[in-house]
Short mmCIF file of C-alpha atoms in Angstrom, two decimals:
data_model
loop_
_atom_site.label_atom_id
_atom_site.label_comp_id
_atom_site.label_asym_id
_atom_site.label_seq_id
_atom_site.Cartn_x
_atom_site.Cartn_y
_atom_site.Cartn_z
CA MET X 266 -15.31 -6.20 -11.10
CA ALA X 267 -11.70 -6.01 -10.31
CA GLN X 268 -10.40 -7.68 -7.29
CA SER X 269 -9.70 -5.49 -4.48
CA VAL X 270 -6.08 -5.13 -3.43
CA VAL X 271 -7.19 -5.38 0.45
CA SER X 272 -10.59 -6.55 1.58
CA VAL X 273 -11.38 -6.63 5.52
CA LYS X 274 -14.69 -7.98 6.54
CA ASN X 275 -15.80 -8.01 10.32
CA LEU X 276 -12.17 -7.90 11.75
CA GLU X 277 -12.31 -8.36 15.34
CA VAL X 278 -9.13 -8.39 17.66
CA SER X 279 -9.33 -9.14 21.42
CA PHE X 280 -6.33 -9.58 23.98
CA ARG X 281 -6.82 -11.78 27.14
CA THR X 282 -5.54 -9.65 30.05
CA GLU X 283 -5.43 -9.95 33.88
CA ALA X 284 -8.16 -7.26 33.98
CA GLY X 285 -10.34 -9.02 31.62
CA MET X 286 -10.85 -9.33 27.75
CA VAL X 287 -10.02 -6.41 25.82
CA ASN X 288 -11.81 -5.91 22.57
CA ALA X 289 -9.43 -3.54 20.58
CA VAL X 290 -10.97 -3.78 17.20
CA ARG X 291 -14.73 -4.52 16.57
CA GLY X 292 -16.40 -5.14 13.43
CA LEU X 293 -13.97 -3.36 11.07
CA SER X 294 -14.79 -3.60 7.36
CA PHE X 295 -13.47 -1.67 4.31
CA GLU X 296 -12.07 -2.41 0.83
CA LEU X 297 -9.28 -0.66 -1.29
CA GLY X 298 -8.51 -0.95 -4.93
CA GLU X 299 -5.17 -0.42 -6.55
CA GLN X 300 -3.50 2.91 -5.92
CA GLU X 301 -6.34 3.78 -3.26
CA VAL X 302 -5.48 5.36 0.08
CA LEU X 303 -7.38 4.82 3.17
CA GLY X 304 -6.75 7.02 6.16
CA ILE X 305 -7.49 5.82 9.64
CA VAL X 306 -7.62 8.53 12.32
CA GLY X 307 -8.35 8.64 16.06
CA GLU X 308 -6.74 9.25 19.56
CA SER X 309 -4.18 6.94 21.26
CA GLY X 310 -6.12 3.79 22.14
CA SER X 311 -8.71 3.90 19.43
CA GLY X 312 -7.40 0.77 17.86
CA LYS X 313 -5.34 2.20 14.98
CA SER X 314 -2.18 0.49 15.52
CA VAL X 315 -3.69 -2.84 16.28
CA THR X 316 -5.48 -2.48 12.99
CA SER X 317 -2.14 -1.85 11.37
CA LEU X 318 -0.49 -4.89 13.03
CA ALA X 319 -3.54 -7.03 11.97
CA LEU X 320 -3.03 -6.09 8.22
CA ILE X 321 0.59 -7.30 8.31
CA GLY X 322 0.14 -10.25 10.43
CA LEU X 323 2.41 -8.81 13.53
CA LEU X 324 0.19 -9.22 16.15
CA PRO X 325 1.18 -11.01 19.48
CA LYS X 326 0.29 -14.52 20.07
CA SER X 327 -2.05 -13.44 22.97
CA ALA X 328 -4.31 -11.73 20.30
CA VAL X 329 -7.50 -13.31 19.30
CA VAL X 330 -8.29 -12.75 15.79
CA THR X 331 -11.56 -13.36 13.89
CA GLY X 332 -12.89 -12.09 10.58
CA SER X 333 -11.18 -11.75 7.27
CA VAL X 334 -8.37 -10.01 5.88
CA LYS X 335 -7.60 -10.55 2.36
CA ILE X 336 -4.70 -8.93 0.36
CA ASP X 337 -4.61 -9.64 -3.17
CA GLY X 338 -7.19 -12.35 -2.64
CA GLU X 339 -5.07 -14.19 -0.24
CA GLU X 340 -6.44 -14.72 3.43
CA ILE X 341 -4.07 -13.77 6.32
CA VAL X 342 -6.06 -14.38 9.29
CA GLY X 343 -5.14 -17.82 10.71
CA ARG X 344 -1.98 -18.01 8.87
CA SER X 345 1.11 -19.38 10.68
CA GLU X 346 4.24 -17.16 11.11
CA LYS X 347 6.12 -19.16 8.33
CA GLU X 348 3.29 -18.53 5.93
CA MET X 349 3.08 -14.93 6.73
CA TYR X 350 6.91 -14.48 6.36
CA LYS X 351 6.35 -15.52 2.64
CA LEU X 352 3.73 -12.93 2.20
CA ARG X 353 5.43 -10.01 4.09
CA GLY X 354 7.33 -7.60 1.86
CA SER X 355 6.02 -9.29 -1.47
CA LYS X 356 2.22 -8.72 -0.81
CA VAL X 357 2.37 -6.12 2.18
CA SER X 358 5.11 -4.12 3.92
CA MET X 359 4.91 -1.59 6.77
CA ILE X 360 6.50 1.92 7.43
CA PHE X 361 6.92 2.50 11.13
CA GLN X 362 6.57 5.80 13.20
CA ASP X 363 10.22 5.77 14.02
CA PRO X 364 12.47 3.95 11.69
CA MET X 365 15.01 3.53 14.33
CA THR X 366 12.86 0.90 15.67
CA SER X 367 12.90 -1.07 12.55
CA LEU X 368 16.43 -0.39 11.39
CA ASN X 369 19.04 -2.54 13.20
CA PRO X 370 21.81 0.00 14.63
CA VAL X 371 24.52 -2.65 14.29
CA TYR X 372 24.05 -3.31 10.63
CA THR X 373 24.62 -0.94 7.73
CA ILE X 374 21.80 0.45 5.75
CA GLY X 375 22.86 -1.44 2.58
CA TRP X 376 23.01 -4.92 4.48
CA GLN X 377 19.54 -4.42 5.63
CA ILE X 378 17.99 -3.37 2.41
CA ILE X 379 20.12 -6.24 0.77
CA GLU X 380 18.58 -8.63 3.10
CA ALA X 381 15.08 -7.42 2.48
CA VAL X 382 15.58 -7.73 -1.31
CA ARG X 383 17.04 -11.22 -1.05
CA ALA X 384 14.48 -12.50 1.53
CA HIS X 385 12.14 -14.21 -0.86
CA GLY X 386 13.96 -13.78 -4.21
CA ASP X 387 16.68 -15.73 -5.92
CA LEU X 388 18.90 -12.50 -6.58
CA SER X 389 22.62 -12.98 -6.43
CA LYS X 390 24.39 -10.59 -3.89
CA GLU X 391 25.52 -8.21 -6.66
CA GLU X 392 22.01 -8.06 -8.00
CA ALA X 393 20.61 -7.35 -4.64
CA LYS X 394 23.00 -4.82 -4.01
CA ALA X 395 22.27 -3.18 -7.39
CA ARG X 396 18.50 -3.19 -6.50
CA ALA X 397 19.34 -1.70 -2.96
CA ILE X 398 21.11 1.20 -4.55
CA GLU X 399 18.34 1.64 -6.98
CA LEU X 400 15.74 1.77 -3.99
CA LEU X 401 17.67 4.29 -2.26
CA LYS X 402 17.88 6.55 -5.26
CA LEU X 403 14.17 6.14 -5.64
CA SER X 404 13.66 7.25 -2.03
CA GLY X 405 15.75 10.40 -2.55
CA ILE X 406 19.02 9.42 -0.48
CA PRO X 407 21.86 11.34 -1.83
CA ARG X 408 24.94 9.42 -2.71
CA PRO X 409 23.36 6.17 -2.26
CA GLU X 410 26.35 4.07 -2.98
CA GLN X 411 28.33 5.82 0.11
CA ALA X 412 24.76 5.46 2.12
CA MET X 413 24.98 1.81 1.73
CA GLU X 414 27.90 1.69 3.83
CA SER X 415 26.48 3.98 6.66
CA TYR X 416 24.74 2.92 9.71
CA PRO X 417 21.19 4.30 10.82
CA HIS X 418 22.50 6.71 13.58
CA GLU X 419 24.32 8.68 10.79
CA PHE X 420 21.33 9.81 9.08
CA SER X 421 18.62 12.53 10.00
CA GLY X 422 15.15 11.45 11.04
CA GLY X 423 13.77 12.43 7.62
CA GLN X 424 16.53 10.39 5.98
CA ARG X 425 15.74 7.24 7.93
CA GLN X 426 12.21 7.37 7.11
CA ARG X 427 13.28 7.66 3.44
CA ILE X 428 15.37 4.39 3.98
CA GLY X 429 12.26 2.81 5.66
CA LEU X 430 10.43 3.50 2.45
CA ALA X 431 13.14 2.16 0.37
CA ARG X 432 13.08 -1.15 2.44
CA ALA X 433 9.16 -1.30 2.45
CA LEU X 434 9.59 -1.23 -1.54
CA ALA X 435 12.19 -4.06 -1.82
CA LEU X 436 9.93 -6.73 -3.10
CA ASN X 437 7.34 -4.44 -4.93
CA PRO X 438 4.29 -5.09 -2.39
CA ARG X 439 0.74 -4.60 -3.25
CA LEU X 440 -0.13 -2.79 -0.01
CA ILE X 441 2.12 -0.67 2.29
CA VAL X 442 0.76 -0.04 5.90
CA ALA X 443 2.09 3.36 7.13
CA ASP X 444 1.82 3.61 10.89
CA GLU X 445 2.32 7.36 11.77
CA PRO X 446 4.97 7.58 9.23
CA VAL X 447 5.69 11.35 9.56
CA SER X 448 4.54 12.25 13.29
CA ALA X 449 7.98 11.79 14.60
CA LEU X 450 9.27 14.39 11.82
CA ASP X 451 9.73 18.24 11.92
CA VAL X 452 6.89 19.76 9.84
CA SER X 453 9.08 21.07 7.05
CA ILE X 454 10.27 17.27 6.71
CA GLN X 455 6.70 15.80 6.95
CA ALA X 456 5.69 17.33 3.59
CA GLN X 457 8.88 15.98 1.78
CA ILE X 458 8.00 12.57 2.93
CA LEU X 459 4.30 12.75 2.17
CA ASN X 460 5.13 14.00 -1.38
CA LEU X 461 7.73 11.23 -1.79
CA MET X 462 4.88 8.63 -0.72
CA LYS X 463 2.55 10.17 -3.40
CA GLU X 464 5.41 9.96 -6.10
CA LEU X 465 6.15 6.30 -5.41
CA GLN X 466 2.48 5.21 -5.19
CA ALA X 467 2.07 6.63 -8.63
CA GLU X 468 5.31 5.28 -10.07
CA HIS X 469 4.66 1.78 -8.65
CA GLY X 470 0.85 1.50 -8.23
CA LEU X 471 0.88 1.29 -4.47
CA THR X 472 -2.04 0.82 -2.27
CA TYR X 473 -1.66 2.62 1.23
CA VAL X 474 -3.40 2.23 4.58
CA MET X 475 -2.03 5.24 6.52
CA ILE X 476 -2.59 5.37 10.26
CA SER X 477 -2.57 9.01 11.94
CA HIS X 478 -3.83 11.00 14.64
CA ASP X 479 -3.41 14.18 12.38
CA LEU X 480 -6.57 14.56 10.29
CA ALA X 481 -4.83 17.22 8.02
CA VAL X 482 -2.13 14.60 7.15
CA VAL X 483 -4.54 12.00 6.40
CA TYR X 484 -6.81 14.54 4.32
CA TYR X 485 -3.60 15.42 2.31
CA MET X 486 -3.00 11.69 1.47
CA ALA X 487 -6.32 9.63 1.52
CA ASP X 488 -9.18 8.93 -0.96
CA THR X 489 -11.24 7.51 1.96
CA ILE X 490 -11.21 8.50 5.74
CA ALA X 491 -12.07 6.23 8.41
CA VAL X 492 -12.47 7.63 12.07
CA MET X 493 -11.86 5.19 14.85
CA TYR X 494 -13.06 5.36 18.48
CA LEU X 495 -12.59 2.80 21.09
CA GLY X 496 -11.99 0.00 18.64
CA LYS X 497 -14.70 0.75 16.15
CA ILE X 498 -15.13 2.88 13.08
CA VAL X 499 -17.63 5.69 13.95
CA GLU X 500 -17.41 7.40 10.47
CA ILE X 501 -16.11 6.56 7.19
CA GLY X 502 -16.40 8.17 3.85
CA ASP X 503 -14.39 9.85 0.86
CA ALA X 504 -11.98 12.33 2.38
CA GLU X 505 -13.55 15.49 1.11
CA SER X 506 -16.74 15.06 2.65
CA VAL X 507 -15.65 13.61 6.09
CA PHE X 508 -13.05 16.42 6.42
CA ARG X 509 -15.47 19.13 5.10
CA SER X 510 -18.92 17.97 6.54
CA PRO X 511 -18.55 15.46 9.11
CA ALA X 512 -21.65 13.50 10.32
CA HIS X 513 -20.06 12.27 13.83
CA PRO X 514 -19.68 14.60 16.87
CA TYR X 515 -16.36 12.99 17.42
CA THR X 516 -14.95 13.70 13.87
CA GLN X 517 -15.83 17.37 14.26
CA GLY X 518 -14.20 17.41 17.72
CA LEU X 519 -10.93 16.01 16.07
CA LEU X 520 -11.13 18.75 13.50
CA ASN X 521 -11.78 21.31 16.07
CA ALA X 522 -8.36 20.15 17.71
CA VAL X 523 -6.43 20.93 14.64
CA PRO X 524 -4.81 24.30 15.00
CA VAL X 525 -6.15 27.00 12.65
CA PRO X 526 -4.92 30.71 12.13
CA ASP X 527 -7.94 32.37 13.57
CA PRO X 528 -9.86 29.82 15.94
CA ALA X 529 -12.60 32.01 17.19
CA LYS X 530 -13.56 33.05 13.70
CA ALA X 531 -13.21 29.52 11.98
CA ARG X 532 -15.07 27.76 14.83
CA ALA X 533 -17.77 29.97 15.59
CA GLN X 534 -20.55 28.01 14.02
CA ASN X 535 -19.39 24.81 15.51
CA ALA X 536 -17.47 24.66 18.63
CA ILE X 537 -17.65 21.00 19.45
CA LYS X 538 -14.92 19.86 21.75
CA VAL X 539 -13.82 16.41 22.90
CA SER X 540 -13.43 16.51 26.62
CA GLY X 541 -12.48 14.19 29.28
CA GLU X 542 -10.38 10.90 29.07
CA LEU X 543 -10.94 8.03 26.72
CA PRO X 544 -12.87 5.22 28.73
CA SER X 545 -11.39 1.91 29.57
CA VAL X 546 -11.26 -0.53 26.63
CA VAL X 547 -11.58 -3.38 29.62
CA ASN X 548 -15.19 -1.84 30.74
CA PRO X 549 -16.28 0.33 27.82
CA PRO X 550 -19.61 2.47 28.45
CA SER X 551 -22.96 0.87 27.31
CA GLY X 552 -24.54 1.81 24.22
CA CYS X 553 -22.62 4.36 22.23
CA ARG X 554 -19.03 4.23 23.54
CA PHE X 555 -18.74 7.84 22.72
CA ARG X 556 -21.64 9.17 24.80
CA THR X 557 -19.33 9.90 27.93
CA ARG X 558 -17.71 12.47 26.16
CA CYS X 559 -20.41 13.78 23.90
CA SER X 560 -22.49 17.16 24.53
CA PHE X 561 -25.30 15.68 22.51
CA ALA X 562 -25.71 12.39 24.33
CA GLN X 563 -29.34 11.57 25.64
CA ASP X 564 -30.72 8.61 27.42
CA VAL X 565 -31.04 6.33 24.10
CA CYS X 566 -27.18 6.77 23.88
CA ALA X 567 -26.65 4.65 26.88
CA GLN X 568 -29.14 2.10 25.91
CA GLU X 569 -28.46 1.34 22.36
CA GLU X 570 -25.34 1.32 20.15
CA PRO X 571 -26.05 3.44 17.33
CA PRO X 572 -25.95 1.71 13.77
CA MET X 573 -24.11 2.91 10.76
CA ARG X 574 -26.15 5.29 8.55
CA ALA X 575 -25.55 6.81 5.07
CA PHE X 576 -25.06 10.61 4.66
CA GLY X 577 -24.99 10.86 0.89
CA GLU X 578 -23.62 8.26 -1.32
CA SER X 579 -20.05 7.88 0.08
CA GLN X 580 -20.17 8.67 3.70
CA GLN X 581 -21.56 6.77 6.89
CA ALA X 582 -21.48 7.49 10.57
CA ALA X 583 -22.86 5.60 13.78
CA CYS X 584 -24.68 8.29 15.90
CA HIS X 585 -28.09 8.72 17.16
CA PHE X 586 -28.05 12.56 16.94
CA PRO X 587 -25.57 13.30 13.92
CA LEU X 588 -24.43 16.72 12.69
CA ARG X 589 -26.08 16.01 9.25
CA THR X 590 -29.36 14.61 8.28
CA PRO X 591 -28.95 10.89 7.18
CA VAL X 592 -30.35 9.75 3.76
CA THR X 593 -31.89 6.57 2.55
CA VAL X 594 -28.77 4.98 0.74
CA THR X 595 -27.75 1.20 0.68
CA ALA X 596 -24.55 1.32 2.82
CA SER X 597 -21.44 0.19 1.35
CA HIS X 598 -19.34 0.06 4.24
CA SER X 599 -19.96 -1.39 7.72
CA ALA X 600 -17.97 -1.26 10.89
#
């Protein structure tokens, strides 16, 4: 069996705070092969961004991390910052929600991409410049030679995200973690960036972990969708199954929050809504963490945390009263 590009097993991320220990990610497990895309969705506070930072080794020093994260067979949990510096870019890169937070406003675009290209290689400055121009061309930046001399503020949001893509590709990484890569862009530009990501994936054999609150965006990009709630995956499966036939009430609630042309007609059969505020991660509910916002909750939900159960061969969910009937199939994912 071919080695996975990404293998995450029982990942736990906690933070010590004045209010107590915050368990931001609990028992996260998944595997991805070459050119596969995992989409992770959930509300703010669900643990999506902490997961993305764990995958690239950018968590703050206050984080307590256990479990395993292997990229191309190399373990990154427990690595020093010096060791992670060698892996970032060559093994894993990141695309941020707002590229202005990752592009330095006082340096030209060309300087920043050249620095990324030369970070771990022995290319000359001229060779690195040629590579930077090539990357800008690949990312669809017009007149790349001129763009090299420009500053981030001289570009639109969509162009800056293309530049972010170019820089992420600088060292031919195996994995790209995209944290809300299109949420800050106009809808008309979002499709362009997503299509570009797909084209680059096909050309360079990229594997993506895509973080988003938008199920429609994730469905367009992902092979597998994982739904997170308060630090834990509550449903995971192939994109078509999760999107079309969710088993967890929370997943259905997220789907129902997506605007549709005729809401009354489209949701007449299943009008599940997610109401109320996300509970505190410092003092989460007992049992099922979603029970305080779930219309199906019963006494057992407060007493026992539901285990992952299979729904078909490629879908799992953790719910005592799921929307679908579970089947007896050996689980291939856990959370």
